[in-house]
Amino acid sequence: MRDVRRSLYAASGAFALVAAGLAAPSVAGAQAAGGSTEYLVLIEQGADRAEALAAVKAAGGEVVKENTNLGTITVRAASSGFSTRVSASSAVEGAARSRPIGQLPRTKPRTIEQENRGAAAKSSKAAKKSAKGMDPLDAKLWGLRMVRSDLARTVQPGRKQVKVGVLDSGIDARNPDIAPNFDWKLSRNFATDVPEYDGPCEFRGCVDPVGWDDSGHGTHVAGTIGAAVNGLGVSGVAPKVTLVEIRGGQDSGLVFLNPVLDALTYAGDVGLDVVNMSFYVDPWLYNCINNPADSPEAQLEQRTTIRAMTRALNYAHNRDVTLVGSLGNNHEDLGKPRPDTSSPDFGDVPPYTRPIDNATCFDLPVEGPHVIGVSALGPSGNKADYSNYGVEQTDVSAPGGWFRDYFGTPQHRVNENLILSTYPVNTLQAAGLVDANGNITPEGVAGGVEKQCPPGVTDYTRCGYYNWLQGTSMASPHASGVAALIVSEYGRGGKGGFSYSPDKVRKILLGTAQERACPNPPLVTYINEGRTPEWNALCEGTRSFNGFYGHGIVDAWAAVTRY
């Protein structure tokens, strides 16, 4: 079913970009150029670029930049009407509103990922000592043991030539666990801060430098993938691979289409081996081909997003980039989606209820072509209550953390049920978890924040800070780390480093996963954990493949030793 759904939008001409019967205004008579809203214009494949640029101008758009590899143009234009006007040209496949410039958005919530904060969280009193070849805090990383990274690194800890792109909010390269593996030369920031979204700009031009992260999300993901083994803090699943920042996300947590397309194109162009994508493209939780609940302009924008993301994912895949994505934290079967009540999550239109047709609506990027979808597990090995699931999109499962795991035991609702990883001190300070002198506050202690400094270091900005989060965003980097180990073990030297077919990576990753059967009974309720019946989840499938675990739990040891 998954391949059938993908073929709906992968095939050329699968849908018309202007709804049948919708009269498109003529572009004759140029509009005033420029405006307050940023758009992505998709050039029709095989069309004349000059004709598309002329259509942009005639529709009142001002060109900001182009991505010639994908055939996209970034444009500023009026807040309404531009998409329909420019799409009337035969040289234009569609247009999508990227973001309004200077309009206050609704904050993107992170209540799932930081559920332990302010929730009477406690820390486990069981002290554990890290094993040989592991870092001091690795004893707290149950996820490393679940995916057997502790064993795999004795055979294959990862090769420096293997490069993993973190398409996220940035990476704090000051952290001593990140610094040894961070590639300053290849790393790029494709996202510009917007004060109305992201708060005051700290850097000139509102462009954060490479190696900086105000959100914390990307740094956490990066540490899980490839924090170094260096006798300090934590280590990652693949502790000797190279980490490359390809920032496409905002400080606020929003992720816009244009930066994602640029980052995926860049990943293919510079030869990254793996790209982790722990997000969905805003403002739509699901992009639909022709949802009757949406306005004609919104329908057009979503179709353009589907098409543009398909081009970008195919572009990266065809250049040997293995793509890994999180399934999302909406506690639903992606093959049987509930109505969407959260979209759009920015702009001048408030969220409204949209019925979601599974055949024609897509959660991107994870439901895009070639993306390996990852569900999230708690330390017990059970599916986390928040994790999306389903036989259509779950390829594998991995540790994502579950604060409410182990109901009825002392381990219930403890910080250690989440995932501990690297985190920027500036973000912890903004949250009140670390003070101005770099010391962990009482709230930070309650939240389990950790700090470790290299010997002799007194400047706190050179110390390592670590924080607990949960989510499918924490599960996919475990899978990305295993994918990087697969490339390290079986890849061959190519231009600029190692290379291995992403189809072969997928085959090994799925083929070596630890099979896990559905629970008995297969309908799981989370009433005891404090959830409503909406959170009930039905596991369908067999032991070898089902909607909770996919082909199984990713297994680093098996992945690097079985073939």
Coordinates of C-alpha atoms in Angstrom, one line a residue:
M1 CA 0.0 0.0 0.0
R2 CA 2.9 2.4 0.8
D3 CA 4.3 2.2 -2.7
V4 CA 0.9 2.5 -4.3
R5 CA 0.3 5.8 -2.3
R6 CA 3.6 7.1 -3.3
S7 CA 3.0 6.4 -6.9
L8 CA 0.1 8.8 -6.8
Y9 CA 2.4 11.8 -6.7
A10 CA 5.6 10.3 -8.0
A11 CA 4.2 9.6 -11.4
S12 CA 4.4 12.4 -13.9
G13 CA 1.1 14.2 -14.4
A14 CA -0.6 12.4 -11.5
F15 CA -2.7 15.5 -10.8
A16 CA -3.5 18.9 -12.2
L17 CA -2.1 21.8 -10.3
V18 CA -5.2 23.9 -11.0
A19 CA -8.4 22.3 -10.0
A20 CA -10.7 21.4 -12.8
G21 CA -13.2 24.1 -13.4
L22 CA -11.3 26.7 -11.5
A23 CA -10.8 29.8 -13.7
A24 CA -7.2 31.0 -13.5
P25 CA -6.7 34.8 -13.9
S26 CA -4.6 35.9 -16.9
V27 CA -1.0 37.0 -16.1
A28 CA -1.3 39.6 -18.8
G29 CA -0.7 43.0 -17.3
A30 CA 2.2 42.9 -14.8
Q31 CA 1.4 43.3 -11.1
A32 CA 3.6 45.5 -8.8
A33 CA 6.7 43.5 -8.0
G34 CA 7.5 42.2 -4.5
G35 CA 5.5 42.0 -1.3
S36 CA 5.4 40.7 2.2
T37 CA 5.2 37.0 1.6
E38 CA 7.7 34.5 0.5
Y39 CA 6.7 31.8 -2.1
L40 CA 8.3 28.8 -3.7
V41 CA 7.6 28.6 -7.4
L42 CA 8.0 25.2 -9.1
I43 CA 9.0 25.3 -12.8
E44 CA 7.3 22.8 -15.0
Q45 CA 9.7 20.0 -15.9
G46 CA 11.1 20.7 -19.4
A47 CA 9.7 24.2 -19.5
D48 CA 11.6 27.3 -20.5
R49 CA 13.2 28.9 -17.4
A50 CA 13.0 32.4 -19.0
E51 CA 9.2 31.9 -19.5
A52 CA 8.8 30.9 -15.9
L53 CA 10.7 34.0 -14.7
A54 CA 8.6 36.2 -16.9
A55 CA 5.5 34.6 -15.4
V56 CA 6.8 35.4 -11.9
K57 CA 7.3 39.0 -12.8
A58 CA 3.9 39.3 -14.5
A59 CA 2.2 37.9 -11.5
G60 CA 3.9 40.6 -9.3
G61 CA 6.7 38.5 -7.9
E62 CA 10.3 39.5 -7.1
V63 CA 12.9 36.8 -7.5
V64 CA 15.0 36.2 -4.4
K65 CA 17.0 33.1 -5.5
E66 CA 16.8 30.0 -7.6
N67 CA 17.5 26.3 -7.1
T68 CA 18.4 25.2 -10.6
N69 CA 18.9 21.6 -9.7
L70 CA 15.3 21.2 -8.6
G71 CA 13.8 23.8 -10.8
T72 CA 12.5 26.1 -8.1
I73 CA 12.4 29.9 -7.6
T74 CA 12.1 31.7 -4.3
V75 CA 9.9 34.8 -4.7
R76 CA 8.5 37.6 -2.7
A77 CA 5.0 38.8 -3.6
A78 CA 1.7 40.0 -2.3
S79 CA 0.1 38.0 0.5
S80 CA -2.8 36.8 -1.6
G81 CA -3.5 35.9 -5.2
F82 CA 0.1 35.3 -6.4
S83 CA 0.0 31.5 -6.3
T84 CA -3.1 31.4 -8.6
R85 CA -1.8 34.1 -11.0
V86 CA 1.7 32.6 -11.5
S87 CA 0.3 29.1 -11.9
A88 CA -1.7 30.1 -14.9
S89 CA 1.5 30.0 -16.9
S90 CA 2.2 26.8 -18.7
A91 CA 5.9 27.1 -17.6
V92 CA 4.9 26.9 -13.9
E93 CA 3.8 23.8 -12.2
G94 CA 2.7 25.5 -9.0
A95 CA 3.5 27.8 -6.1
A96 CA 3.5 27.4 -2.4
R97 CA 3.5 30.1 0.3
S98 CA 6.7 29.6 2.2
R99 CA 6.2 32.2 5.0
P100 CA 4.9 35.6 5.6
I101 CA 7.6 38.1 6.4
G102 CA 6.9 39.9 9.7
Q103 CA 3.8 38.1 10.9
L104 CA 3.4 36.6 14.4
P105 CA 2.9 32.8 14.2
R106 CA 1.4 30.4 16.6
T107 CA 4.2 28.7 18.7
K108 CA 4.8 25.2 17.5
P109 CA 4.3 23.1 20.7
R110 CA 6.9 20.7 22.0
T111 CA 4.7 19.3 24.9
I112 CA 5.5 15.7 24.0
E113 CA 9.2 16.1 23.7
Q114 CA 9.6 17.9 27.0
E115 CA 6.8 16.2 28.9
N116 CA 9.0 15.6 32.0
R117 CA 9.3 19.3 32.6
G118 CA 6.8 20.5 35.2
A119 CA 5.3 17.1 35.5
A120 CA 6.5 16.1 38.9
A121 CA 9.4 14.3 37.2
K122 CA 11.9 12.5 39.3
S123 CA 15.2 10.8 38.6
S124 CA 16.0 7.1 39.2
K125 CA 18.2 6.5 42.2
A126 CA 19.8 3.5 40.6
A127 CA 23.4 4.5 39.9
K128 CA 25.0 2.7 36.9
K129 CA 28.6 2.5 35.8
S130 CA 29.4 2.8 32.1
A131 CA 31.1 -0.2 30.5
K132 CA 34.5 -0.3 28.9
G133 CA 34.7 1.7 25.7
M134 CA 31.7 3.8 26.7
D135 CA 31.5 7.4 28.0
P136 CA 30.6 8.3 31.6
L137 CA 26.9 9.1 31.0
D138 CA 26.4 6.2 28.6
A139 CA 25.1 4.1 31.5
K140 CA 22.0 6.3 31.3
L141 CA 21.6 5.7 27.5
W142 CA 19.3 2.6 27.5
G143 CA 18.8 3.4 23.8
L144 CA 22.4 2.6 22.9
R145 CA 22.0 -0.8 24.5
M146 CA 18.6 -1.5 22.9
V147 CA 20.1 -1.0 19.4
R148 CA 23.3 -2.8 20.5
S149 CA 25.6 0.1 19.6
D150 CA 27.7 -0.9 22.6
L151 CA 28.5 -4.2 20.9
A152 CA 28.7 -2.8 17.3
R153 CA 31.4 -0.3 18.1
T154 CA 33.8 -3.1 19.0
V155 CA 33.7 -4.1 15.4
Q156 CA 32.6 -0.9 13.6
P157 CA 32.4 2.4 15.4
G158 CA 31.9 4.3 12.1
R159 CA 34.3 5.8 9.7
K160 CA 35.2 9.5 9.5
Q161 CA 34.7 9.4 5.7
V162 CA 31.0 8.7 6.3
K163 CA 29.1 11.9 6.6
V164 CA 25.7 12.2 8.3
G165 CA 23.6 15.3 7.6
V166 CA 21.4 16.6 10.4
L167 CA 18.5 18.5 8.7
D168 CA 17.2 20.3 11.8
S169 CA 17.6 23.5 13.8
G170 CA 21.4 23.6 13.8
I171 CA 24.1 21.9 15.8
D172 CA 26.0 23.4 18.8
A173 CA 29.5 22.6 17.7
R174 CA 31.0 24.0 21.0
N175 CA 29.9 20.9 22.9
P176 CA 33.0 18.8 23.4
D177 CA 31.1 15.6 22.4
I178 CA 30.1 17.2 19.1
A179 CA 33.3 19.1 18.3
P180 CA 35.6 16.2 17.4
N181 CA 33.1 14.9 14.7
F182 CA 31.7 18.2 13.4
D183 CA 32.6 19.2 9.8
W184 CA 32.9 22.9 9.7
K185 CA 33.8 23.0 6.0
L186 CA 30.7 21.2 4.7
S187 CA 28.1 22.5 7.2
R188 CA 25.6 25.1 6.0
N189 CA 22.7 27.0 7.4
F190 CA 19.8 27.4 4.9
A191 CA 17.3 29.1 7.3
T192 CA 17.1 32.8 8.2
D193 CA 15.8 33.8 11.5
V194 CA 12.5 35.8 11.5
P195 CA 12.2 37.8 14.7
E196 CA 8.4 37.5 14.7
Y197 CA 8.8 33.7 14.7
D198 CA 12.2 33.1 16.4
G199 CA 12.7 36.0 18.7
P200 CA 15.4 38.7 18.5
C201 CA 18.2 38.1 16.1
E202 CA 21.5 37.5 17.8
F203 CA 23.6 37.7 14.7
R204 CA 24.0 40.1 11.8
G205 CA 21.4 39.6 9.1
C206 CA 19.4 37.3 11.3
V207 CA 21.5 34.4 10.0
D208 CA 22.9 32.2 12.8
P209 CA 26.5 31.0 12.1
V210 CA 27.2 27.3 11.4
G211 CA 27.7 25.5 14.7
W212 CA 25.0 27.3 16.6
D213 CA 21.6 26.1 17.8
D214 CA 19.0 28.1 19.7
S215 CA 16.4 25.4 19.6
G216 CA 18.4 22.4 21.0
H217 CA 16.5 19.9 18.9
G218 CA 19.2 19.5 16.2
T219 CA 22.0 19.3 18.8
H220 CA 20.1 16.5 20.6
V221 CA 19.6 14.6 17.4
A222 CA 23.2 15.0 16.4
G223 CA 24.5 13.7 19.7
T224 CA 22.4 10.5 19.4
I225 CA 23.8 9.9 16.0
G226 CA 27.4 10.6 16.5
A227 CA 28.6 12.0 19.8
A228 CA 32.3 11.1 20.1
V229 CA 33.8 8.5 22.5
N230 CA 36.2 10.8 24.4
G231 CA 35.8 10.0 28.1
L232 CA 33.3 12.8 28.6
G233 CA 29.5 12.9 28.6
V234 CA 27.7 10.6 26.1
S235 CA 28.6 8.8 22.9
G236 CA 26.4 8.3 19.9
V237 CA 25.3 5.2 18.0
A238 CA 28.0 5.8 15.4
P239 CA 30.7 7.6 17.5
K240 CA 33.3 8.0 14.8
V241 CA 31.3 9.2 11.8
T242 CA 31.3 12.9 10.6
L243 CA 28.4 15.2 11.5
V244 CA 27.3 17.8 9.0
E245 CA 24.8 20.6 9.9
I246 CA 22.4 21.2 7.0
R247 CA 20.1 23.5 9.0
G248 CA 16.6 23.9 7.6
G249 CA 14.6 24.6 10.7
Q250 CA 13.7 27.8 12.6
D251 CA 14.5 28.5 16.3
S252 CA 10.8 28.4 16.9
G253 CA 10.5 24.8 15.8
L254 CA 8.8 25.7 12.5
V255 CA 10.3 24.1 9.3
F256 CA 9.7 25.8 6.0
L257 CA 9.7 24.3 2.6
N258 CA 12.4 26.3 0.9
P259 CA 15.3 25.6 3.4
V260 CA 14.4 21.9 3.4
L261 CA 14.6 21.8 -0.4
D262 CA 17.9 23.6 -0.4
A263 CA 19.3 21.3 2.3
L264 CA 18.3 18.1 0.5
T265 CA 19.8 19.4 -2.8
Y266 CA 23.0 20.3 -1.0
A267 CA 23.1 16.9 0.6
G268 CA 23.1 15.2 -2.8
D269 CA 25.6 17.7 -4.3
V270 CA 28.3 17.3 -1.6
G271 CA 27.9 13.5 -1.2
L272 CA 26.4 13.1 2.3
D273 CA 25.7 9.5 3.1
V274 CA 22.8 9.7 5.4
V275 CA 20.3 12.5 6.2
N276 CA 18.2 12.5 9.4
M277 CA 14.8 14.3 9.2
S278 CA 13.0 14.6 12.5
F279 CA 10.3 17.1 11.5
Y280 CA 7.3 17.7 9.2
V281 CA 7.2 20.5 6.7
D282 CA 5.0 23.4 8.0
P283 CA 2.3 24.7 7.8
W284 CA 0.3 21.5 7.0
L285 CA 0.5 18.4 9.1
Y286 CA -0.8 16.6 5.9
N287 CA -0.3 18.0 2.4
C288 CA -3.3 16.9 0.3
I289 CA -3.8 16.8 -3.4
N290 CA -7.3 18.2 -3.4
N291 CA -8.8 18.5 0.0
P292 CA -12.3 20.0 -0.3
A293 CA -11.9 21.6 3.2
D294 CA -9.1 23.8 1.9
S295 CA -9.4 26.9 -0.2
P296 CA -8.3 26.7 -3.9
E297 CA -5.1 28.5 -3.1
A298 CA -4.3 26.2 -0.2
Q299 CA -4.9 23.2 -2.4
L300 CA -2.5 24.6 -5.0
E301 CA 0.1 25.2 -2.4
Q302 CA -0.1 21.7 -0.9
R303 CA 0.1 20.1 -4.3
T304 CA 3.2 22.2 -5.0
T305 CA 4.7 21.1 -1.7
I306 CA 4.1 17.5 -2.5
R307 CA 5.7 17.9 -6.0
A308 CA 8.7 19.9 -4.7
M309 CA 9.5 17.5 -1.9
T310 CA 9.2 14.6 -4.2
R311 CA 11.8 16.2 -6.5
A312 CA 14.1 16.9 -3.6
L313 CA 13.9 13.5 -2.0
N314 CA 14.5 11.8 -5.4
Y315 CA 17.4 14.1 -6.1
A316 CA 19.1 13.2 -2.8
H317 CA 18.3 9.5 -3.2
N318 CA 19.7 9.3 -6.7
R319 CA 23.0 10.7 -5.4
D320 CA 23.3 7.9 -2.8
V321 CA 21.9 9.7 0.2
T322 CA 20.0 7.4 2.6
L323 CA 17.0 9.3 4.0
V324 CA 15.6 8.6 7.5
G325 CA 12.5 10.2 8.9
S326 CA 10.5 10.3 12.2
L327 CA 6.9 9.1 12.0
G328 CA 5.6 11.9 14.2
N329 CA 4.1 12.3 17.6
N330 CA 0.4 12.5 16.8
H331 CA -0.5 9.0 18.2
E332 CA -2.2 7.8 15.1
D333 CA -2.1 5.1 12.5
L334 CA -0.7 6.9 9.4
G335 CA -2.7 4.6 7.2
K336 CA -5.9 5.6 8.9
P337 CA -5.4 9.3 9.8
R338 CA -7.7 11.2 12.0
P339 CA -9.0 14.6 11.0
D340 CA -6.3 17.3 11.2
T341 CA -7.1 20.0 13.6
S342 CA -3.7 21.6 13.9
S343 CA -3.1 23.0 10.4
P344 CA -2.2 25.5 9.2
D345 CA 0.2 26.2 12.1
F346 CA 1.3 29.6 10.8
G347 CA -0.1 32.4 8.7
D348 CA -3.2 34.5 8.8
V349 CA -5.6 31.6 8.7
P350 CA -6.1 29.8 12.1
P351 CA -6.2 26.0 12.3
Y352 CA -9.4 24.4 11.2
T353 CA -10.7 20.8 11.0
R354 CA -9.7 19.0 7.8
P355 CA -10.8 15.4 7.0
I356 CA -7.7 13.5 5.8
D357 CA -8.0 11.1 2.9
N358 CA -5.3 8.5 3.3
A359 CA -4.9 8.0 -0.5
T360 CA -4.3 11.7 -1.4
C361 CA -2.8 13.3 1.8
F362 CA 0.8 12.9 2.8
D363 CA 2.8 13.6 6.0
L364 CA 6.1 15.0 4.6
P365 CA 8.9 14.1 4.5
V366 CA 8.3 10.7 6.1
E367 CA 5.6 9.7 3.6
G368 CA 7.7 10.8 0.7
P369 CA 9.7 8.5 -1.6
H370 CA 12.7 6.6 -0.3
V371 CA 12.3 7.8 3.3
I372 CA 12.8 5.1 6.0
G373 CA 10.1 5.7 8.6
V374 CA 10.9 5.1 12.3
S375 CA 8.4 4.7 15.2
A376 CA 9.4 5.3 18.8
L377 CA 9.8 2.9 21.7
G378 CA 10.1 3.3 25.5
P379 CA 12.8 1.6 27.6
S380 CA 10.4 -1.3 28.1
G381 CA 10.5 -2.0 24.4
N382 CA 6.8 -1.0 24.1
K383 CA 5.6 1.5 21.6
A384 CA 5.5 5.0 23.1
D385 CA 1.9 6.2 23.5
Y386 CA 2.6 9.4 21.4
S387 CA 4.3 7.6 18.5
N388 CA 2.6 7.4 15.1
Y389 CA 2.5 3.8 13.7
G390 CA 0.9 1.7 11.0
V391 CA 1.8 -0.9 8.4
E392 CA 1.9 1.6 5.7
Q393 CA 4.7 3.8 7.0
T394 CA 6.6 2.0 9.8
D395 CA 9.8 0.5 8.4
V396 CA 11.6 0.1 11.7
S397 CA 11.4 1.1 15.3
A398 CA 13.9 2.6 17.6
P399 CA 14.3 4.1 21.1
G400 CA 12.5 7.4 21.4
G401 CA 11.8 7.6 25.1
W402 CA 8.5 7.3 27.0
F403 CA 8.1 9.3 30.2
R404 CA 5.0 7.3 31.1
D405 CA 6.5 3.9 30.6
Y406 CA 6.6 1.2 33.4
F407 CA 3.2 2.2 34.8
G408 CA 2.8 0.8 38.3
T409 CA 6.5 0.6 39.1
P410 CA 9.0 3.1 40.6
Q411 CA 10.4 3.6 37.1
H412 CA 7.1 5.3 36.0
R413 CA 7.5 9.0 35.1
V414 CA 11.2 9.3 35.6
N415 CA 13.6 11.4 33.5
E416 CA 15.6 8.3 32.7
N417 CA 12.7 7.0 30.6
L418 CA 13.6 9.7 28.0
I419 CA 16.6 10.0 25.8
L420 CA 19.7 11.8 27.1
S421 CA 21.8 13.7 24.6
T422 CA 23.9 16.8 23.9
Y423 CA 22.2 20.1 24.3
P424 CA 23.2 23.8 23.9
V425 CA 23.9 25.7 27.1
N426 CA 22.3 28.9 25.6
T427 CA 19.0 27.0 25.1
L428 CA 19.1 25.6 28.7
Q429 CA 19.8 29.1 30.0
A430 CA 16.8 30.5 28.1
A431 CA 14.6 27.8 29.6
G432 CA 15.8 28.6 33.1
L433 CA 17.6 25.2 33.5
V434 CA 21.1 26.7 33.7
D435 CA 21.9 30.1 35.2
A436 CA 24.0 32.9 33.7
N437 CA 27.2 31.4 35.2
G438 CA 26.7 28.0 33.6
N439 CA 25.4 26.3 36.8
I440 CA 22.4 23.9 36.7
T441 CA 19.4 25.5 38.4
P442 CA 17.1 23.6 40.8
E443 CA 14.6 23.3 37.9
G444 CA 17.4 21.9 35.8
V445 CA 18.3 19.4 38.5
A446 CA 14.7 18.3 38.7
G447 CA 14.7 17.9 34.9
G448 CA 17.9 15.8 35.0
V449 CA 20.2 18.2 33.1
E450 CA 23.8 17.0 33.2
K451 CA 27.0 19.0 32.9
Q452 CA 30.5 17.7 32.3
C453 CA 33.7 19.7 31.6
P454 CA 37.0 18.6 30.1
P455 CA 39.9 18.5 32.7
G456 CA 41.1 22.0 33.5
V457 CA 38.3 23.8 31.7
T458 CA 36.7 26.6 33.7
D459 CA 34.9 28.4 30.9
Y460 CA 31.4 26.9 31.0
T461 CA 30.8 27.5 27.3
R462 CA 33.4 24.8 26.6
C463 CA 31.7 22.3 28.8
G464 CA 29.2 19.6 27.7
Y465 CA 25.6 20.0 28.6
Y466 CA 23.0 17.2 28.3
N467 CA 19.2 17.1 28.4
W468 CA 16.4 14.6 28.3
L469 CA 13.9 14.6 25.4
Q470 CA 11.4 12.1 24.0
G471 CA 9.7 11.7 20.6
T472 CA 10.0 10.0 17.3
S473 CA 12.5 12.8 16.7
M474 CA 14.7 10.9 19.1
A475 CA 14.0 7.5 17.5
S476 CA 15.0 8.4 13.9
P477 CA 18.6 9.4 14.9
H478 CA 19.1 6.0 16.4
A479 CA 18.2 4.5 13.0
S480 CA 20.3 7.1 11.2
G481 CA 23.3 6.1 13.3
V482 CA 22.9 2.4 12.4
A483 CA 22.5 3.4 8.7
A484 CA 25.8 5.3 9.0
L485 CA 27.5 2.2 10.5
I486 CA 26.2 0.2 7.6
V487 CA 27.8 2.6 5.1
S488 CA 31.0 2.5 7.2
E489 CA 31.1 -1.3 7.1
Y490 CA 30.0 -2.1 3.6
G491 CA 30.7 1.1 1.6
R492 CA 33.5 1.7 -0.7
G493 CA 35.7 4.7 -1.3
G494 CA 34.4 7.2 -3.8
K495 CA 34.9 10.9 -4.6
G496 CA 35.4 12.6 -1.3
G497 CA 34.7 9.6 0.9
F498 CA 32.7 6.4 1.3
S499 CA 29.6 5.6 -0.7
Y500 CA 26.9 2.9 -0.5
S501 CA 23.6 2.5 -2.3
P502 CA 20.7 3.7 -0.1
D503 CA 18.6 0.8 -1.4
K504 CA 21.3 -1.6 0.0
V505 CA 21.4 0.4 3.3
R506 CA 17.6 0.0 3.6
K507 CA 17.8 -3.7 2.9
I508 CA 20.4 -4.3 5.6
L509 CA 18.8 -2.0 8.1
L510 CA 15.4 -3.7 7.7
G511 CA 16.8 -7.2 7.3
T512 CA 18.8 -7.1 10.5
A513 CA 16.2 -5.4 12.7
Q514 CA 15.2 -7.4 15.8
E515 CA 11.7 -8.8 15.1
R516 CA 9.1 -8.0 17.7
A517 CA 5.5 -9.3 17.6
C518 CA 2.4 -7.2 18.3
P519 CA 1.4 -7.1 22.0
N520 CA -1.3 -9.5 23.2
P521 CA -4.1 -8.3 23.0
P522 CA -3.1 -6.2 20.0
L523 CA -5.4 -3.2 21.0
V524 CA -3.3 -1.2 23.5
T525 CA -5.0 1.3 25.7
Y526 CA -3.2 4.0 27.6
I527 CA -5.9 4.8 30.2
N528 CA -3.6 3.9 33.1
E529 CA -1.0 6.3 31.7
G530 CA -3.5 9.1 31.8
R531 CA -4.5 9.2 28.1
T532 CA -8.0 9.3 26.6
P533 CA -9.4 6.6 24.4
E534 CA -8.3 8.6 21.3
W535 CA -4.8 7.3 22.1
N536 CA -5.8 3.6 21.8
A537 CA -3.6 1.9 19.3
L538 CA -4.3 -1.3 17.3
C539 CA -1.2 -3.2 16.2
E540 CA -1.7 -5.1 12.9
G541 CA 0.6 -7.5 11.2
T542 CA 2.9 -10.4 12.0
R543 CA 5.9 -11.0 14.1
S544 CA 8.2 -10.3 11.1
F545 CA 6.4 -7.1 10.1
N546 CA 3.7 -5.0 11.9
G547 CA 2.5 -1.5 12.5
F548 CA 4.2 -0.9 15.8
Y549 CA 7.7 -2.2 15.1
G550 CA 7.8 -2.4 11.3
H551 CA 10.5 -5.0 10.4
G552 CA 11.8 -4.7 14.0
I553 CA 14.0 -2.7 16.3
V554 CA 17.1 -1.4 14.6
D555 CA 20.2 -3.5 15.5
A556 CA 23.6 -2.0 15.1
W557 CA 25.5 -5.2 16.0
A558 CA 23.6 -7.4 13.5
A559 CA 23.8 -4.7 10.8
V560 CA 27.6 -4.7 10.9
T561 CA 28.2 -8.4 11.4
R562 CA 25.6 -10.4 9.6
Y563 CA 26.5 -9.7 6.0

